[in-house]
Coordinates of C-alpha atoms in Angstrom, one line a residue:
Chain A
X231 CA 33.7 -19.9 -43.3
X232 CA 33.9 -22.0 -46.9
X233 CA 35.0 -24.9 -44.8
X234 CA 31.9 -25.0 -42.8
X235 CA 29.8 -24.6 -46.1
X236 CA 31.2 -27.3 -47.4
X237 CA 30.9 -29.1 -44.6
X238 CA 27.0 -28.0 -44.8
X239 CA 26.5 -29.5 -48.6
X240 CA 27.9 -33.0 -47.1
X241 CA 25.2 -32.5 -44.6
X242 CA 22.1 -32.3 -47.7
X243 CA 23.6 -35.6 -48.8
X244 CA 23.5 -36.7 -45.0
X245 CA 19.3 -36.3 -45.1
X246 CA 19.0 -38.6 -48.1
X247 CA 21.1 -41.0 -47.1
X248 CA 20.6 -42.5 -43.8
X249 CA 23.7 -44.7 -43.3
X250 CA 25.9 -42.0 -42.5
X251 CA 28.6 -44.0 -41.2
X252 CA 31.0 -43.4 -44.3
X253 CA 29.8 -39.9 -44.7
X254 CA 30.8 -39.5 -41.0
X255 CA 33.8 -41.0 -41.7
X256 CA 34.4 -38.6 -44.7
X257 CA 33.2 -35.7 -42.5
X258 CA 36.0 -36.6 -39.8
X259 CA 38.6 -36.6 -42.5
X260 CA 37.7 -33.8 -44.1
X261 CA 38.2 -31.5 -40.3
X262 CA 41.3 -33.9 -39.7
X263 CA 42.8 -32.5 -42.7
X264 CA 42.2 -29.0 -41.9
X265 CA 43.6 -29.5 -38.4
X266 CA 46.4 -31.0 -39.4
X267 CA 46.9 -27.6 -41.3
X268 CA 46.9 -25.7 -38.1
X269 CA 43.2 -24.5 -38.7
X270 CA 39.6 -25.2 -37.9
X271 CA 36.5 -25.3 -39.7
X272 CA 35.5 -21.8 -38.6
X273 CA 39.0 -20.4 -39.0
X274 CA 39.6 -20.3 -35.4
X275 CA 43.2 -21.1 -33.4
X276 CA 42.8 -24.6 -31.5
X277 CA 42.4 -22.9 -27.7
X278 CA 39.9 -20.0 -29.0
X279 CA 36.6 -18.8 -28.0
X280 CA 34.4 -18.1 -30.5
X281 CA 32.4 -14.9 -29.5
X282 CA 30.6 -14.4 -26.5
X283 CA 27.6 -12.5 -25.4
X284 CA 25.6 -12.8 -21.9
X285 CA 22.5 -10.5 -21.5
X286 CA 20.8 -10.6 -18.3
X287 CA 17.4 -9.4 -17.0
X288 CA 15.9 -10.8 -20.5
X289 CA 12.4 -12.7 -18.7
X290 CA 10.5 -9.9 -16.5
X291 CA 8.5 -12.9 -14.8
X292 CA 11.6 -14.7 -14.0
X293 CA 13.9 -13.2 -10.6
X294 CA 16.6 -13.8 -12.4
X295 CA 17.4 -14.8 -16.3
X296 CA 20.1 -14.5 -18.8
X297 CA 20.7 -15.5 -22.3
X298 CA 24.3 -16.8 -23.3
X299 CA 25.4 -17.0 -27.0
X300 CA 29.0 -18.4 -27.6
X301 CA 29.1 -18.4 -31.6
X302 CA 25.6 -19.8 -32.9
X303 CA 24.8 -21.7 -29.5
X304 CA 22.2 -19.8 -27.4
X305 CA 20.8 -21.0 -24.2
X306 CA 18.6 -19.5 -22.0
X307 CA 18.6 -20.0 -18.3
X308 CA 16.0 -18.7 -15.5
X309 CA 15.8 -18.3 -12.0
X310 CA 12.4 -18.7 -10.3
X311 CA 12.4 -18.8 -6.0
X312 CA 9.8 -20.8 -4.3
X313 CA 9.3 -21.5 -0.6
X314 CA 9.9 -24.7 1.0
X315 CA 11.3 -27.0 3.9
X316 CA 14.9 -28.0 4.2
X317 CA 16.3 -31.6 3.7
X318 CA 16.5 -33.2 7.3
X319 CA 20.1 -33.4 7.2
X320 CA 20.9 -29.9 6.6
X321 CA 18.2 -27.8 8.5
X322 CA 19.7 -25.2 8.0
X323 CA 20.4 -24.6 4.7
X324 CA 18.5 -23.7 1.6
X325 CA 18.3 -25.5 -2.2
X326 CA 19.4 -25.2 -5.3
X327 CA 17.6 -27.4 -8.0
X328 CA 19.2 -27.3 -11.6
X329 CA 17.6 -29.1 -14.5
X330 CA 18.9 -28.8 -18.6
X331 CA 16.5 -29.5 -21.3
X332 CA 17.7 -30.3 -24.7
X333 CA 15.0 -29.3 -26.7
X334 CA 14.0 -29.9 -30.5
X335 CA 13.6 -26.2 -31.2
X336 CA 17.3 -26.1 -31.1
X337 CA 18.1 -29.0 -33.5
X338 CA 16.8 -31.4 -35.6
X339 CA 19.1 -34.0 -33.6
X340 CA 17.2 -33.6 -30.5
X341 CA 13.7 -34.9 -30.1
X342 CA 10.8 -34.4 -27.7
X343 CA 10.0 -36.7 -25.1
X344 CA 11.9 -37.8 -21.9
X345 CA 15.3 -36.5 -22.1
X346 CA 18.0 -39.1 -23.2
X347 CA 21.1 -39.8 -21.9
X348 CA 22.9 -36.5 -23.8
X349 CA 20.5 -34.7 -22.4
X350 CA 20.8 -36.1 -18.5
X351 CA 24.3 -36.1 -18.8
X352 CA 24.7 -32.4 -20.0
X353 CA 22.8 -31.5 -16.9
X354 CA 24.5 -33.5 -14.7
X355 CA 27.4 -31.9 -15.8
X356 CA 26.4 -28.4 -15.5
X357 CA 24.9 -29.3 -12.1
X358 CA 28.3 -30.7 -10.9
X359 CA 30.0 -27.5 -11.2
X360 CA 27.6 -25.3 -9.7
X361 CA 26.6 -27.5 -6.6
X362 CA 30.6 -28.8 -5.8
X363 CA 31.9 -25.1 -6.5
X364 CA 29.1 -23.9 -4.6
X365 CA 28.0 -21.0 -6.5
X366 CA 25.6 -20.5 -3.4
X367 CA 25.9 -19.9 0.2
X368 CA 23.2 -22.1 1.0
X369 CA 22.6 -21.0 4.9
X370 CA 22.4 -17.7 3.4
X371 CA 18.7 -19.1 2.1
X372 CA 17.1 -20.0 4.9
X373 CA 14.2 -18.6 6.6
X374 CA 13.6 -20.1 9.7
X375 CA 15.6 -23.1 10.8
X376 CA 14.1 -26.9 10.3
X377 CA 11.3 -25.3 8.9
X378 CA 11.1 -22.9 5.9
X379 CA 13.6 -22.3 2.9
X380 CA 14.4 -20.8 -0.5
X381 CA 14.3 -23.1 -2.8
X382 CA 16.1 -21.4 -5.9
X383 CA 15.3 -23.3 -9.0
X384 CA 17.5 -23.1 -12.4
X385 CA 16.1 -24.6 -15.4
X386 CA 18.7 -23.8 -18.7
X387 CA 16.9 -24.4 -22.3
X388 CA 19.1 -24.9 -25.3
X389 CA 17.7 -22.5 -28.1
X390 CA 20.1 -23.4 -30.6
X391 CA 22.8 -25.9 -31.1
X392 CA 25.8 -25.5 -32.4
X393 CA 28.4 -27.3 -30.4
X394 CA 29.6 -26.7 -26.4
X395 CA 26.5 -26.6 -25.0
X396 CA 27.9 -27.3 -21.6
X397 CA 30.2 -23.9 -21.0
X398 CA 27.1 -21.8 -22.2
X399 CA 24.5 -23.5 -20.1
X400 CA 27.0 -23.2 -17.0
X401 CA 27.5 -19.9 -17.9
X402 CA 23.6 -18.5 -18.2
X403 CA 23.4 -20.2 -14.6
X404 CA 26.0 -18.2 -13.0
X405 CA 25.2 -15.3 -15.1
X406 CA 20.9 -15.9 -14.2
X407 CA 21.9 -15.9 -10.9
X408 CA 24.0 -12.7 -10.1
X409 CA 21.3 -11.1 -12.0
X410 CA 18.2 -12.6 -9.6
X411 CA 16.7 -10.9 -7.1
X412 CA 14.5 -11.8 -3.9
X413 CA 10.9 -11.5 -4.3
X414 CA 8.9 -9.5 -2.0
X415 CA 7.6 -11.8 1.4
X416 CA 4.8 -10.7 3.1
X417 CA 3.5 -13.5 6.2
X418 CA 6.1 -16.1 4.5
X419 CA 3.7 -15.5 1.0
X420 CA 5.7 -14.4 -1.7
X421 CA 4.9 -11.6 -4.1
X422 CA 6.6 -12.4 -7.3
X423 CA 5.3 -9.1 -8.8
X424 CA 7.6 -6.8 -6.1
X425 CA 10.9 -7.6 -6.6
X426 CA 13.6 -6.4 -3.6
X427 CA 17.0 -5.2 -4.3
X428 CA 18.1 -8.1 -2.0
X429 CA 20.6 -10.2 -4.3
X430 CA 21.2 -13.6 -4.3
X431 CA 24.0 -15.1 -1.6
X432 CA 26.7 -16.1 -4.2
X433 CA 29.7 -17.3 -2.8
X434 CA 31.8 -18.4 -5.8
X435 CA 31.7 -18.0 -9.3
X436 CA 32.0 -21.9 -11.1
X437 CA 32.7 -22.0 -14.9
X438 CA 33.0 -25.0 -16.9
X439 CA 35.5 -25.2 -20.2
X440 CA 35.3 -27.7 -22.4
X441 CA 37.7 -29.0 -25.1
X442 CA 37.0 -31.4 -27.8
X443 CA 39.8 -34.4 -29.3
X444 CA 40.0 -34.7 -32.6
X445 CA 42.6 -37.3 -33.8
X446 CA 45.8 -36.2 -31.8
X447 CA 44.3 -32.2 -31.7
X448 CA 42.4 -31.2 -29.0
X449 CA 40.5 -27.9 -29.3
X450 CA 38.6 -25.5 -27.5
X451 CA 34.8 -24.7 -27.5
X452 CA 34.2 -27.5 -30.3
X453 CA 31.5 -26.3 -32.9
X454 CA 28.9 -28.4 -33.8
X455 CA 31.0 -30.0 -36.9
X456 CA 33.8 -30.8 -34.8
X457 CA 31.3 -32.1 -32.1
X458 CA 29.7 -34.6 -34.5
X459 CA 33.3 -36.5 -35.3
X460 CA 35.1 -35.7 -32.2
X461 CA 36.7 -39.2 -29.9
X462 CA 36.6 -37.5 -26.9
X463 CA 35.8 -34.5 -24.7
X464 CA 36.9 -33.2 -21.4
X465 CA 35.4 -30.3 -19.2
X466 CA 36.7 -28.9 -16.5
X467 CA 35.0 -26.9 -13.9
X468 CA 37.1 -24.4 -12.4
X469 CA 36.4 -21.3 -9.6
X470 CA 37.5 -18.3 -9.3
X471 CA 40.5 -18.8 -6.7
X472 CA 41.7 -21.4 -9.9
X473 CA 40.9 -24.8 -7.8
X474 CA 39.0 -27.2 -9.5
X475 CA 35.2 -28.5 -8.9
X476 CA 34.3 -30.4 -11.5
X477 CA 35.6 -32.6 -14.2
X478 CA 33.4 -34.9 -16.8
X479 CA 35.2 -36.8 -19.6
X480 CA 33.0 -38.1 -22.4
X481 CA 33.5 -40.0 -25.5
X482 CA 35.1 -43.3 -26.4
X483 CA 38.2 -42.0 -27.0
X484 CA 40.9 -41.2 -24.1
X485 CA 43.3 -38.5 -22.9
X486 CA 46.9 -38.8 -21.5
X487 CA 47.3 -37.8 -18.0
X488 CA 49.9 -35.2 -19.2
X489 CA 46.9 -33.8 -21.9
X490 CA 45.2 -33.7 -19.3
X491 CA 47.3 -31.6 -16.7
X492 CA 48.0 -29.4 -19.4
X493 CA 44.6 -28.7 -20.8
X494 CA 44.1 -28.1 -16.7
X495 CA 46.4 -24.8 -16.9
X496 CA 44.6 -23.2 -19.7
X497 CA 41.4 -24.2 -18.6
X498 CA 42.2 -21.9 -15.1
X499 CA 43.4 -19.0 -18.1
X500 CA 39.9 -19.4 -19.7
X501 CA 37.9 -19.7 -16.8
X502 CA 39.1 -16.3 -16.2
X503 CA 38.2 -14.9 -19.9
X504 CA 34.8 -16.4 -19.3
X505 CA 34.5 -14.6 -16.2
X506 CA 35.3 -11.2 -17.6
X507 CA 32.2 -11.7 -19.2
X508 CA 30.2 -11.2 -16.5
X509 CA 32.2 -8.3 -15.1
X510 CA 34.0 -9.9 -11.7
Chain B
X1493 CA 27.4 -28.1 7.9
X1494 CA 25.8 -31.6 6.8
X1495 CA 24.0 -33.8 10.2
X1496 CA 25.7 -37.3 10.2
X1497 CA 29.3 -36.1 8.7
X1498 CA 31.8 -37.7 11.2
X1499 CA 33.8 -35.0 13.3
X1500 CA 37.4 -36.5 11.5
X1501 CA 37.5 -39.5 9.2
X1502 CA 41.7 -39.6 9.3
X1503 CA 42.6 -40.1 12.7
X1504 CA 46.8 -40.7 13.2
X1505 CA 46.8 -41.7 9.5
X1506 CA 44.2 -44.3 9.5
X1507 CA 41.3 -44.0 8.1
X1508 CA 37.7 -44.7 9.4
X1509 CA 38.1 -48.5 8.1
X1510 CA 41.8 -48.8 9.3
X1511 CA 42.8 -48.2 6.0
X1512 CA 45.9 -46.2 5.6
X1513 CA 45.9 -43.4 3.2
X1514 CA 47.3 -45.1 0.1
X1515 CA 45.6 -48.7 0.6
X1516 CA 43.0 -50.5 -1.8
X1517 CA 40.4 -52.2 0.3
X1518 CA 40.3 -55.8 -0.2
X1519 CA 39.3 -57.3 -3.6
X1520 CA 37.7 -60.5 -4.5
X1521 CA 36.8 -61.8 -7.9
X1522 CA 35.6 -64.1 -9.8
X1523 CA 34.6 -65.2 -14.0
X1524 CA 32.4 -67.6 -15.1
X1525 CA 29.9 -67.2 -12.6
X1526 CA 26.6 -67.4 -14.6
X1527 CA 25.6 -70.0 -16.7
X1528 CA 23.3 -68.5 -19.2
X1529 CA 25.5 -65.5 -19.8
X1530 CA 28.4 -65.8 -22.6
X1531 CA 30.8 -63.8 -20.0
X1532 CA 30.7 -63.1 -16.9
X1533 CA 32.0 -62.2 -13.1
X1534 CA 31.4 -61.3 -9.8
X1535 CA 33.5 -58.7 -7.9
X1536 CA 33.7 -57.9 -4.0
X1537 CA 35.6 -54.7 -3.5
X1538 CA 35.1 -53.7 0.2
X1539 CA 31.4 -53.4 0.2
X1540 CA 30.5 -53.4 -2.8
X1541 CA 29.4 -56.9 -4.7
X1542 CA 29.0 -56.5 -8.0
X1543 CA 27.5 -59.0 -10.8
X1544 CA 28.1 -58.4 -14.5
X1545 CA 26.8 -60.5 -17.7
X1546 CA 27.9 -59.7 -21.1
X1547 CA 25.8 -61.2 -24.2
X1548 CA 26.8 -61.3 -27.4
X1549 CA 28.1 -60.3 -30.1
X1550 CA 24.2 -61.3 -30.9
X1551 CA 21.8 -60.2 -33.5
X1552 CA 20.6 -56.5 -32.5
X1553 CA 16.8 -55.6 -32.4
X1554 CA 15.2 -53.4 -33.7
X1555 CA 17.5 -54.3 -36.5
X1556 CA 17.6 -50.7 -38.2
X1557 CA 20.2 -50.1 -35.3
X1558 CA 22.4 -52.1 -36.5
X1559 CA 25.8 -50.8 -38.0
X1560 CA 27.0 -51.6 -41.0
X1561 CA 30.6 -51.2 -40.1
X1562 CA 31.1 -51.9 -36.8
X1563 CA 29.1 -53.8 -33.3
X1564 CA 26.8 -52.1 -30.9
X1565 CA 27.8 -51.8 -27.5
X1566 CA 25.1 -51.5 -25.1
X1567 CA 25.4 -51.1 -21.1
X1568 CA 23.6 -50.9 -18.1
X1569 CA 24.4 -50.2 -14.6
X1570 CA 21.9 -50.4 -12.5
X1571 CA 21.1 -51.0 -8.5
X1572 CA 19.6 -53.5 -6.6
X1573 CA 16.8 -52.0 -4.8
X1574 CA 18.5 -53.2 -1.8
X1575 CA 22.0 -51.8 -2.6
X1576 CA 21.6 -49.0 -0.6
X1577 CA 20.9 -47.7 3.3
X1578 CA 17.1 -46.5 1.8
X1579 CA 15.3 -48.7 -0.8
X1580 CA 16.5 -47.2 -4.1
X1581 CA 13.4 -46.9 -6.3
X1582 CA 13.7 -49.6 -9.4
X1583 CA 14.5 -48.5 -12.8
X1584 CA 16.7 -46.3 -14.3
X1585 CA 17.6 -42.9 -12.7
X1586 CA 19.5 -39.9 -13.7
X1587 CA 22.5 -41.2 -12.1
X1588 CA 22.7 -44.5 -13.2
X1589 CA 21.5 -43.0 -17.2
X1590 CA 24.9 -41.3 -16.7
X1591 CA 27.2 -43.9 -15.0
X1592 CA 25.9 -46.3 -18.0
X1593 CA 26.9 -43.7 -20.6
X1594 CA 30.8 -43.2 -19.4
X1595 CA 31.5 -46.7 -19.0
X1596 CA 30.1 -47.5 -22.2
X1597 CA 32.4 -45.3 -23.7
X1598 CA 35.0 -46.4 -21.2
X1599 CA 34.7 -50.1 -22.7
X1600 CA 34.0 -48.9 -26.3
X1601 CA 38.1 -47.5 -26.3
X1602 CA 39.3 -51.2 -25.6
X1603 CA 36.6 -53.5 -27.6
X1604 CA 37.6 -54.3 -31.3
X1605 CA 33.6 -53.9 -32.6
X1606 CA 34.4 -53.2 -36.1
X1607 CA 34.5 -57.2 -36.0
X1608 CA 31.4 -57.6 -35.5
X1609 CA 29.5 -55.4 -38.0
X1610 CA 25.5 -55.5 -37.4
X1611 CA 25.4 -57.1 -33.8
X1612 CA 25.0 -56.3 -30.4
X1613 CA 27.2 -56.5 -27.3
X1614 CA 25.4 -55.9 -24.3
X1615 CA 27.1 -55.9 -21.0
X1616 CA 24.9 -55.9 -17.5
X1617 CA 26.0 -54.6 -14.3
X1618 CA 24.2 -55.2 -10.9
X1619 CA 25.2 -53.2 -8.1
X1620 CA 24.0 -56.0 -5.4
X1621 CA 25.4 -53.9 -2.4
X1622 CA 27.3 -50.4 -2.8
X1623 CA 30.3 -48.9 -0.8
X1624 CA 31.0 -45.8 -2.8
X1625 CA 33.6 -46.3 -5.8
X1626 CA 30.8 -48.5 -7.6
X1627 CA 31.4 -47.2 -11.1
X1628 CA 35.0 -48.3 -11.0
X1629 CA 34.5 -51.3 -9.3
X1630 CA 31.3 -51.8 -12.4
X1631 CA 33.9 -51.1 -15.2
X1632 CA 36.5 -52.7 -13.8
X1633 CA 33.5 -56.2 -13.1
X1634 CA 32.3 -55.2 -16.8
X1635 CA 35.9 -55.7 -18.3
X1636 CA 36.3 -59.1 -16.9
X1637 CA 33.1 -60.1 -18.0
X1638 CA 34.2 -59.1 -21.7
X1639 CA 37.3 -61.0 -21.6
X1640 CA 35.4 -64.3 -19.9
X1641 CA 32.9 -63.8 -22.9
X1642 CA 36.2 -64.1 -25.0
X1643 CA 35.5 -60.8 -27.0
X1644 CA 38.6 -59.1 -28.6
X1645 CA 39.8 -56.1 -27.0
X1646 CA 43.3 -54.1 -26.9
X1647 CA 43.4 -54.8 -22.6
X1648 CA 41.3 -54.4 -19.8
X1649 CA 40.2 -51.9 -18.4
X1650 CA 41.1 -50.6 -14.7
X1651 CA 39.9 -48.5 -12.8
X1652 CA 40.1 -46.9 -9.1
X1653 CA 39.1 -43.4 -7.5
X1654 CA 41.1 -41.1 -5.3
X1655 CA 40.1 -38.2 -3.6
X1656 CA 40.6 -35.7 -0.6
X1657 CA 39.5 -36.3 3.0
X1658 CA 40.6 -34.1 6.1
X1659 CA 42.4 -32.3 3.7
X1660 CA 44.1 -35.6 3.0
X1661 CA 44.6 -37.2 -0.6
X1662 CA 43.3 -40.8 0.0
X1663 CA 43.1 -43.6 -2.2
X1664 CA 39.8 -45.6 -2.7
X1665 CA 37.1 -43.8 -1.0
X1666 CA 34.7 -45.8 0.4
X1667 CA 30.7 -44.6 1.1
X1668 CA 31.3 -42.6 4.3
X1669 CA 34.7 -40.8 2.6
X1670 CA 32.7 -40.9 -0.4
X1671 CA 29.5 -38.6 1.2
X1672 CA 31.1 -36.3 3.5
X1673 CA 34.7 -35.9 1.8
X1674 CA 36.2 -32.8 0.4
X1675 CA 36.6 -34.4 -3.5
X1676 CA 35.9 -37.5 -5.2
X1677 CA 38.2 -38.4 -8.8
X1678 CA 37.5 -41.6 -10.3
X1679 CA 39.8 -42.7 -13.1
X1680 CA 39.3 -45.3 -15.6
X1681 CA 42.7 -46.5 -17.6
X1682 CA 44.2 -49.0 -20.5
X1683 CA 47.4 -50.3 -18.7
X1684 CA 49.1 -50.7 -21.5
X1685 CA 48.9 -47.7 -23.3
X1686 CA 48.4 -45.3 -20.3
X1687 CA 45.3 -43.9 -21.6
X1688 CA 42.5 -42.5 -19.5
X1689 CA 39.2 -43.5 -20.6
X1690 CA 36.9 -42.6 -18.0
X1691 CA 37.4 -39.5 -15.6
X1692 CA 35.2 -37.4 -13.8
X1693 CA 35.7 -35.2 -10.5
X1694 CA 33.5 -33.7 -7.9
X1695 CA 34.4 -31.6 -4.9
X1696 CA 37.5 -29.4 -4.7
X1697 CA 41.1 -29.7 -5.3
X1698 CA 43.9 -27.3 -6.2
X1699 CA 46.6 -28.1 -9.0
X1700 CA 48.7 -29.6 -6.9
X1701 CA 46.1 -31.7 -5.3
X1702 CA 44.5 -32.5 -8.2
X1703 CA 48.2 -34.0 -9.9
X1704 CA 48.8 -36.0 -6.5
X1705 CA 45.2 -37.4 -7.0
X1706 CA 44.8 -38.4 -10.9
X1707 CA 48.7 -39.8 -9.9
X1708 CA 47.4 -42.1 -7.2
X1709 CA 44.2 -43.3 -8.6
X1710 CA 46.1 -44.5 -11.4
X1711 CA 48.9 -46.5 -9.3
X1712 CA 45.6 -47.8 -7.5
X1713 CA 43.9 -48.6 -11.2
X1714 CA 47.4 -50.7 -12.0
X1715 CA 47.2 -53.1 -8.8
X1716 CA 43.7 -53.9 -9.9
X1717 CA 45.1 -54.4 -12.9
X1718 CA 47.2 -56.9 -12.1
X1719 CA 44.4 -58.7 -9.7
X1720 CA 41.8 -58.7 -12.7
X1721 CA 44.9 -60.4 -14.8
X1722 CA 45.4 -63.2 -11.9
X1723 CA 42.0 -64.0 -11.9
X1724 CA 41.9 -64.6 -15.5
X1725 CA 44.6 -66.7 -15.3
X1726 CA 43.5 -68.8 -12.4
X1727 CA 40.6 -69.6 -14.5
X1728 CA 42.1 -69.7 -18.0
X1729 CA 45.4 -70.1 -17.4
X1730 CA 45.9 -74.4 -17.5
X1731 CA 44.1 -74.3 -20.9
X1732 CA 45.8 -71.4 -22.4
X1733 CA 49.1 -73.4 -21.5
X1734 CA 47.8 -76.8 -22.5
X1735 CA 46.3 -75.4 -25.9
X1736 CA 49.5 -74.2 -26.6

């Protein structure tokens, strides 16, 4: 943990200063060096998670809700169902409506107002996965044909920032919605205070890892430090049968197609550890 | 099952435009195009016609912006209201808030900007009518536009999209392959070095799949290539030789 401490001083000097440019440059050197060492700021090995923790049921008012922490980052995702009609081209089937917020409770870096491209893209993103992997039978949602739905909305908040916000946000979706539950209908009104035992209709299990380039290093789960200086970024969404759903690559810097079918395998390995964590 | 999906989209190995399943649809381009502009080009890529215009390196406003060390690069792709089957609403959506992001960052890998500390590049892209495939037929418009405005960079920047359709790994998909098909990869590449700069995937592909896919976009990304290079020669070529 010193190297992140230090890393926090530069950070004082950051605030008072603000062309950070060279600082930035001195902050990238400064993690280069340690990864050239074989190490990370946190004292992690390149392709590790830092810890884990998903607790479900946490918002009573919500059907469904869970709050992911992977090191410091916490999000907090919700499930709320509402009734609706179906898009004309698919009568038949229900809707899922994910929305990310980046908000500035969770870092001085992010700052109210319409959300910016980060922000849009990180939902994007964590939409992608869910929607291509179909983490939802959507037929399974509907009422009565052409006319009435379940709409199943999930909206993720970011509590607190520290790096790799997309694998927790995708994860407190999946998580938020094995955990929801139908609401009571009575004459197609629903009574959010009775909850049935009915479960969602999931049909696959989507998880996004992501994996940060540094230089010629690539890591896994990228903390906020490395976050800040990394070139480039790749996330993979992968399901539980190992095929792949989603892929977003960010940053100006670039990957080899080889780092890339690499980083492919052990994404499938980690999907799988990510998994364990909500007990499938 | 979606309403409008065709019942097959690969029928004896053609595809739905007679395409087989490893052809580019035809490209046309051009540089030089706009007068006011410092670069730019028009591209015709199937369906899609795309206009770019790349100003600058300028002077940046709001000038606390600026960079001390290196140039700006700002980019936005955005739709003609008319692009598309229904009138796309005007301004900046989600998608296109996205799409501008990734092939900024596609262009920033190739653009020398730390020689032009404190300014602005901007580069415009107008999707005037879309055929699926429009980000890499943007960057791919965008990269040409740089070099026309004569602005240093390591290479171009090429870029194509493969993806699976009938079960099929097809090259180039164009709109109706693009909406009803099983997967969608675009892949954004510098020739020279190999490097992929832009990728993104929807839909669903195994391993296997997935290899045969990034493989083919990026044979497709190097025929562009050499197209984008031809056309910058056609145009450039007699004074490059003369001024030599």
């Amino acid at each position: 943990m010193s190297y992140r401490r230090k890393l926090c001083m530069r950070d004082m000097v950051n605030v008072m200063k603000p062309k950070d440019e060279i600082l930035a440059n001195l902050k990238r050197n400064f993690i280069l060096d340690i990864l050239k060492k074989g190490k990370r700021v946190d004292g992690r090995k390149f392709y590790e998670y830092r810890s884990i923790e998903v607790q479900q049921g946490v918002i009573k008012k919500a059907e469904g809700s869970a709050l992911v922490k992977i090191g410091e980052t916490e999000v907090l995702a919700g499930v709320k169902l509402s009734i609706g009609s179906p898009y004309p081209d698919t009568p038949n089937e229900g809707a899922l409506i994910i929305n990310t917020e980046l908000i500035p409770l969770a870092s001085v870096a992010f700052e109210p107002g319409p959300p910016d491209e980060n922000s849009i893209e990180l939902s994007r993103v964590v939409d992608r996965a869910l929607r291509e992997g179909e983490v939802l039978d959507l037929e399974g949602l509907c009422i009565t044909e052409g006319e009435k739905v379940w709409l199943v909305y999930v909206d993720i908040y970011t509590l607190n920032y520290d790096g790799n916000l997309i694998d927790a946000c995708c994860l407190a979706a999946v998580s938020a919605l094995m955990d929801a539950r139908f609401p009571k209908l009575e004459d197609d009104k629903i009574i959010y205070e009775e909850k049935t035992s009915k479960r969602l209709p999931i049909k696959n299990y989507p998880l996004e890892v992501t994996y940060a380039k540094i230089g010629e290093h690539i890591v896994l789960d990228p903390c906020y430090e490395e976050e800040e200086i990394m070139d480039a970024r790749i996330t993979f969404g992968i399901k539980q049968d190992d095929t792949i759903c989603a892929i977003q690559k960010g940053g100006r810097g670039s990957f080899k197609p080889d780092e890339i079918l690499n980083l492919y395998e052990d994404a499938v390995e980690k999907a799988k550890f990510l998994r364990s964590f909500l007990n499938i | 099952m979606k309403i409008g999906k065709p019942e097959r989209m690969i029928i004896n190995g053609k595809r739905l435009d007679g395409r087989g399943l490893y052809d580019l649809r035809p490209i046309k381009m051009r540089v030089g195009v706009l007068k006011n502009a410092d670069g730019s080009s028009y591209l015709e890529w199937g369906g899609n016609k795309i206009l770019c215009a790349v100003h600058g390196p300028r002077e940046l406003h709001p000038k606390h912006l600026a960079k001390p060390d290196k140039a700006m690069l700002r980019c936005i792709y955005s739709m003609a209201t008319f692009s598309v089957k229904e009138r796309k609403k005007p301004g900046p959506d989600r998608r296109s808030i996205e799409l501008s992001k990734v092939i900024r960052e596609a262009l920033e890998n190739v653009i020398f900007l730390h020689l032009f500390p404190q300014t602005v590049i901007d580069v415009y892209i107008k999707v005037l009518q879309s055929d699926g495939g429009t980000r890499c037929a943007s960057i791919v418009a965008a990269s040409l536009a740089l070099a026309d405005a004569g602005i240093p960079m390591k290479d171009l920047v090429s870029a194509c999209a493969a993806g699976k359709v009938d079960g099929e790994i097809v090259l180039d998909l164009f709109e109706i392959e693009d909406n009803y098909g099983e997967a969608d990869l675009p892949v954004a590449i510098v020739p020279k070095t190999g490097e992929i700069v832009l990728l993104q995937m929807d839909g669903n592909l195994t391993k296997d799949e997935f290899k045969k896919a990034l493989d083919l976009a990026i044979s497709g990304a190097m025929k562009v290539y050499e197209l984008q290079k031809k056309t910058l020669y056609e145009r450039y070529g007699e004074r490059y030789e003369t001024e030599r």
